[in-house]
Coordinates of C-alpha atoms in Angstrom, one line a residue:
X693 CA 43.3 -22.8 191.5
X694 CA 44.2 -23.8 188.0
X695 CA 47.3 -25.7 187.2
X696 CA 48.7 -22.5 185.6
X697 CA 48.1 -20.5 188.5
X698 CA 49.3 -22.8 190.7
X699 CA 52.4 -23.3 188.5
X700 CA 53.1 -19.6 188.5
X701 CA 53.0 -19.2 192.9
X702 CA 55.8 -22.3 192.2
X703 CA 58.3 -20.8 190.0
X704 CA 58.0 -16.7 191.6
X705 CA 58.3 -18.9 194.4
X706 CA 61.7 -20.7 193.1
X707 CA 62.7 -17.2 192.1
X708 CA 62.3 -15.5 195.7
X709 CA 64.2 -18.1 197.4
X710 CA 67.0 -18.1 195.1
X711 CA 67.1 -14.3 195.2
X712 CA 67.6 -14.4 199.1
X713 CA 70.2 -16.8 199.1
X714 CA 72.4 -14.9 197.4
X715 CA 71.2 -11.5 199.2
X716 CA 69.5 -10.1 196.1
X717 CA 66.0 -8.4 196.3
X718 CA 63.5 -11.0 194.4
X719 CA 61.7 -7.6 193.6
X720 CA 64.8 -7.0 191.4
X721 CA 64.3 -10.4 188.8
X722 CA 61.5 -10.5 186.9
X723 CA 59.8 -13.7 185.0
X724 CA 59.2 -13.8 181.6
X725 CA 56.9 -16.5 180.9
X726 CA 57.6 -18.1 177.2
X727 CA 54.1 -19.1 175.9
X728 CA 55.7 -20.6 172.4
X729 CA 53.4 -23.1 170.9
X730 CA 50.8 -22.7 173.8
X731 CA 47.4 -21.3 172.7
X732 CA 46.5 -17.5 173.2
X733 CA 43.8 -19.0 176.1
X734 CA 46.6 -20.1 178.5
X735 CA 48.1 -17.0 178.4
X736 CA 45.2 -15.2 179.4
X737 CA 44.9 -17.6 182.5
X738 CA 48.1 -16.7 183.6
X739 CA 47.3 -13.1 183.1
X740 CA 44.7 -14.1 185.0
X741 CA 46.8 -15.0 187.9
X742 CA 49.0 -11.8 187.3
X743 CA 51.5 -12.3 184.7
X744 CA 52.5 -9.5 182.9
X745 CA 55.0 -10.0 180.1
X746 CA 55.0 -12.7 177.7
X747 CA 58.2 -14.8 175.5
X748 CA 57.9 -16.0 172.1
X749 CA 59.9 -17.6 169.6
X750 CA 58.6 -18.2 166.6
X751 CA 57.7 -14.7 164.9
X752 CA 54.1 -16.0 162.8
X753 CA 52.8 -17.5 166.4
X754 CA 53.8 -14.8 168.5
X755 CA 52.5 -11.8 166.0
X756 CA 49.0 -14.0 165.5
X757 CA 48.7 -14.6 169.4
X758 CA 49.4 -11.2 170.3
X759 CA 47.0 -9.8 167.3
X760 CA 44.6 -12.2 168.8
X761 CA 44.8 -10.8 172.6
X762 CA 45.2 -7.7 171.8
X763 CA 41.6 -7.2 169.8
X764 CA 39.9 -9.2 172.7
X765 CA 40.9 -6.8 175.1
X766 CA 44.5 -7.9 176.8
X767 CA 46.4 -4.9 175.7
X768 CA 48.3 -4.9 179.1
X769 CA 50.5 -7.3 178.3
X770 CA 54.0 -6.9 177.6
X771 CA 55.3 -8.9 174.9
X772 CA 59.2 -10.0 174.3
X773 CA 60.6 -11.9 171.2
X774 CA 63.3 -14.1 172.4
X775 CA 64.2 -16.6 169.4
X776 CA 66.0 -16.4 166.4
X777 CA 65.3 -13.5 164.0
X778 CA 65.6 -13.5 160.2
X779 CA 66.1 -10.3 158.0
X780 CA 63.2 -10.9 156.1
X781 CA 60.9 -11.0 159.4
X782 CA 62.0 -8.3 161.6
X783 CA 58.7 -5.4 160.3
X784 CA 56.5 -7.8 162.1
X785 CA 58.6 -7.9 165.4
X786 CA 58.9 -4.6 165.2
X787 CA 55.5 -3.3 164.9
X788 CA 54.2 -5.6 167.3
X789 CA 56.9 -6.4 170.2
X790 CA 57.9 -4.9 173.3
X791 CA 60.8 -6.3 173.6
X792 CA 64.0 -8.0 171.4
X793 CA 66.4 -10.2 173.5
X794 CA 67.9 -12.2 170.3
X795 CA 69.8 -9.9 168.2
X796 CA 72.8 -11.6 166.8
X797 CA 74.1 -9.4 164.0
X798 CA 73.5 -5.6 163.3
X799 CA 71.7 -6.0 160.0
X800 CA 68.9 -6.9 162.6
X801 CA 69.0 -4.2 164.6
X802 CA 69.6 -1.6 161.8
X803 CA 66.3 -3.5 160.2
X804 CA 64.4 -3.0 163.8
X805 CA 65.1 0.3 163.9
X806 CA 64.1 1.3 161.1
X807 CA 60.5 -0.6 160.9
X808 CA 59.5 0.6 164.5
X809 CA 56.7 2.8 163.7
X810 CA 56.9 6.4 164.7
X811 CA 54.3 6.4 167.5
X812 CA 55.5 3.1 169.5
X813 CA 57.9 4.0 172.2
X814 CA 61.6 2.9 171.5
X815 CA 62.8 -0.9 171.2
X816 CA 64.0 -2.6 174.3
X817 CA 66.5 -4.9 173.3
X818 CA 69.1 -7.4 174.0
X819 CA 72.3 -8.2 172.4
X820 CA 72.2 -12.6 172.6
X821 CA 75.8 -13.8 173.1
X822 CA 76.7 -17.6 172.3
X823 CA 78.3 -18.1 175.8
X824 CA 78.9 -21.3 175.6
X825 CA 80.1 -21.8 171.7
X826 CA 77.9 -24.1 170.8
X827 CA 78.0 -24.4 166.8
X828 CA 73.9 -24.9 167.2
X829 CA 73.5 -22.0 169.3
X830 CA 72.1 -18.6 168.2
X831 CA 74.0 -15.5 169.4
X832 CA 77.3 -13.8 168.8
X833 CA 80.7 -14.6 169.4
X834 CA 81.2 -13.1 172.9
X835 CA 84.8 -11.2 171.0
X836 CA 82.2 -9.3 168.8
X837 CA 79.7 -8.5 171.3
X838 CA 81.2 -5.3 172.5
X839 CA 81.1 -3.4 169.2
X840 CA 78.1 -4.9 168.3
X841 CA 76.5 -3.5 172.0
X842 CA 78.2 -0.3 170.6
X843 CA 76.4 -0.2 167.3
X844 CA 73.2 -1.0 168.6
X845 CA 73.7 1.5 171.5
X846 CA 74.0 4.0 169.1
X847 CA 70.7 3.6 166.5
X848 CA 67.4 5.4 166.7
X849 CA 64.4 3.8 167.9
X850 CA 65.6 1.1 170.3
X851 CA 67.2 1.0 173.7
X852 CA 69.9 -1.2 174.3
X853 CA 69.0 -2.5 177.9
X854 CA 71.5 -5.1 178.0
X855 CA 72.8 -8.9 177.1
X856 CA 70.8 -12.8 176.5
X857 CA 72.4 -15.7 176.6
X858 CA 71.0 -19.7 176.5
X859 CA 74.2 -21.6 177.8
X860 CA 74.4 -25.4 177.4
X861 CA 72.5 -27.6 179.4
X862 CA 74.2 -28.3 182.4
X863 CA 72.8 -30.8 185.6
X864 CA 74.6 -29.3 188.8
X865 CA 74.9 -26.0 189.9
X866 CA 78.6 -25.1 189.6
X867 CA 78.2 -26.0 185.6
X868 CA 75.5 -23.7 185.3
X869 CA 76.5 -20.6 187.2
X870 CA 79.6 -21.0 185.5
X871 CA 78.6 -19.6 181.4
X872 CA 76.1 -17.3 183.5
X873 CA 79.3 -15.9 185.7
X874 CA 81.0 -14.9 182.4
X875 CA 78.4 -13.2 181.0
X876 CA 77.8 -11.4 183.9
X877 CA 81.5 -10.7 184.0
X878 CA 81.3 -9.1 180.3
X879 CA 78.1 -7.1 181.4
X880 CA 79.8 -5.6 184.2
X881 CA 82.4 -4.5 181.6
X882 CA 80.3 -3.2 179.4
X883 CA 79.1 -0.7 182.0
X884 CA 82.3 0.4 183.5
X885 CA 82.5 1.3 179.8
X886 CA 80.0 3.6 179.5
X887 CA 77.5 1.6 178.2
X888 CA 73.8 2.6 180.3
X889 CA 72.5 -1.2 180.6
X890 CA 70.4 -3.1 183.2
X891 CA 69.3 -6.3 182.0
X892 CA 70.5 -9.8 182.2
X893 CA 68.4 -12.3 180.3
X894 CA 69.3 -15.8 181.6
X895 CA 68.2 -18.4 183.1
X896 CA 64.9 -21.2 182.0
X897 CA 62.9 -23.8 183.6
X898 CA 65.8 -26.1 185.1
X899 CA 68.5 -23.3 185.9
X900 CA 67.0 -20.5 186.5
X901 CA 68.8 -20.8 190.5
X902 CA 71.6 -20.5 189.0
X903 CA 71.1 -17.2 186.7
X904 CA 69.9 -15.4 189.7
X905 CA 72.7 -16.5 192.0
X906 CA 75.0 -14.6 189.0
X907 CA 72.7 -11.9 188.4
X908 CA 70.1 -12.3 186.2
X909 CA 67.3 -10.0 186.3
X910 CA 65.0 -11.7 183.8
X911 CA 64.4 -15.3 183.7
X912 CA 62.2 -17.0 181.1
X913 CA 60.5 -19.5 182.1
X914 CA 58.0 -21.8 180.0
X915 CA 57.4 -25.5 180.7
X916 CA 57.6 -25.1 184.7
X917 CA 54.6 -22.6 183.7
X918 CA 52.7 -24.1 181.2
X919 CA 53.8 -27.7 180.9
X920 CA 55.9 -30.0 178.4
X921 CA 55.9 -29.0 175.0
X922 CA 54.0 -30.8 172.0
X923 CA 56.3 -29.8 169.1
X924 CA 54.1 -31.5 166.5
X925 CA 51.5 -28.5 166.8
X926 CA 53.8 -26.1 165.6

């Protein structure tokens, strides 16, 4: 058993018992497993050991690892960008990506949808709220969020299918259910609006208890997968 697999029993293991605590189907929160400055040969042991979809943030890395899988072979694997996205790099994300969970602003999302190529299936996306207000944070002000779910909702080639958030760092458990309760709380709105979503992407290595406890229904998960980080390779 490598350390990846071995990694990977651990945290859909972490998942499952915080799914049943609450009462909540584990069947019903899936794990996103952020590969970010890890080489395209780790994710391809933890395909190995049966995970699916893949997180990335950096949109170079992500579009050259998933070029890189893809023409060895891996074209099962489901990829979702989940960091910050600039207007001048959003063709690449959108010919490549599965998934969106970081738009902030509509210019993104107009840009999306209109670079998604004509014979990939629609954009799944997220709208990323700044839960927490931090001034370092990416996302939107959770006062705009609604009309900009609305306007995203509403354009051709992607599917809104719900809300991201990264709150701040918190150590016990009431401080971090407590930025994921109000997101949940503005989701829940959002539906008995009208709006047709299903996804609440929260929750990382050292919270993800928490998320699921309010709800979330995909957790991304990287250095309790693949180890610490070594930022001076990126």
């Amino acid at each position: 058993m490598t350390p990846i697999f071995a990694n990977l029993q651990a945290v859909k293991a972490r998942i499952d018992a915080a799914a049943r605590a609450c009462g909540r189907d584990p069947s019903a929160v899936s794990l996103l497993a952020v590969a970010k400055t890890w080489p395209a040969e780790c994710v391809v042991e933890a395909a190995a050991a049966g995970q699916r979809a893949f997180g990335e943030n950096y949109v170079q890395e992500g579009c050259d690892k998933i070029d890189q899988l893809r023409a060895a072979g891996h074209s099962d694997l489901e990829w979702h960008f989940i960091g910050p996205l600039q207007s001048n790099k959003t063709r690449p994300v959108a010919e490549r990506f599965d998934w969106v969970h970081s738009i902030d602003r509509l210019k993104i999302a107009q840009r999306l949808s209109e670079q998604r190529p004509a014979d990939l299936p629609p954009l799944q996306v997220c709208v990323q709220v700044n839960i927490s207000g931090e001034a370092s944070k990416s996302g939107c002000d959770l006062d705009q969020a609604a009309d900009l779910c609305r306007a995203v909702a509403a354009l051709p080639n992607l599917t809104l299918r719900g809300l991201m958030a990264i709150p701040a760092p918190a150590t016990d458990e009431t401080a971090q259910r407590e930025p994921c309760r109000r997101l949940r709380q503005f989701y829940e709105q959002l539906r008995a609006e009208g709006l047709a979503l299903d996804t609440l992407s929260m929750g990382m290595s050292h919270d993800l208890e928490a998320a699921v406890a309010e709800g979330a229904t995909i957790v991304r998960v990287g250095t309790a997968i693949f180890g610490a980080r070594d930022y001076s390779k990126t």
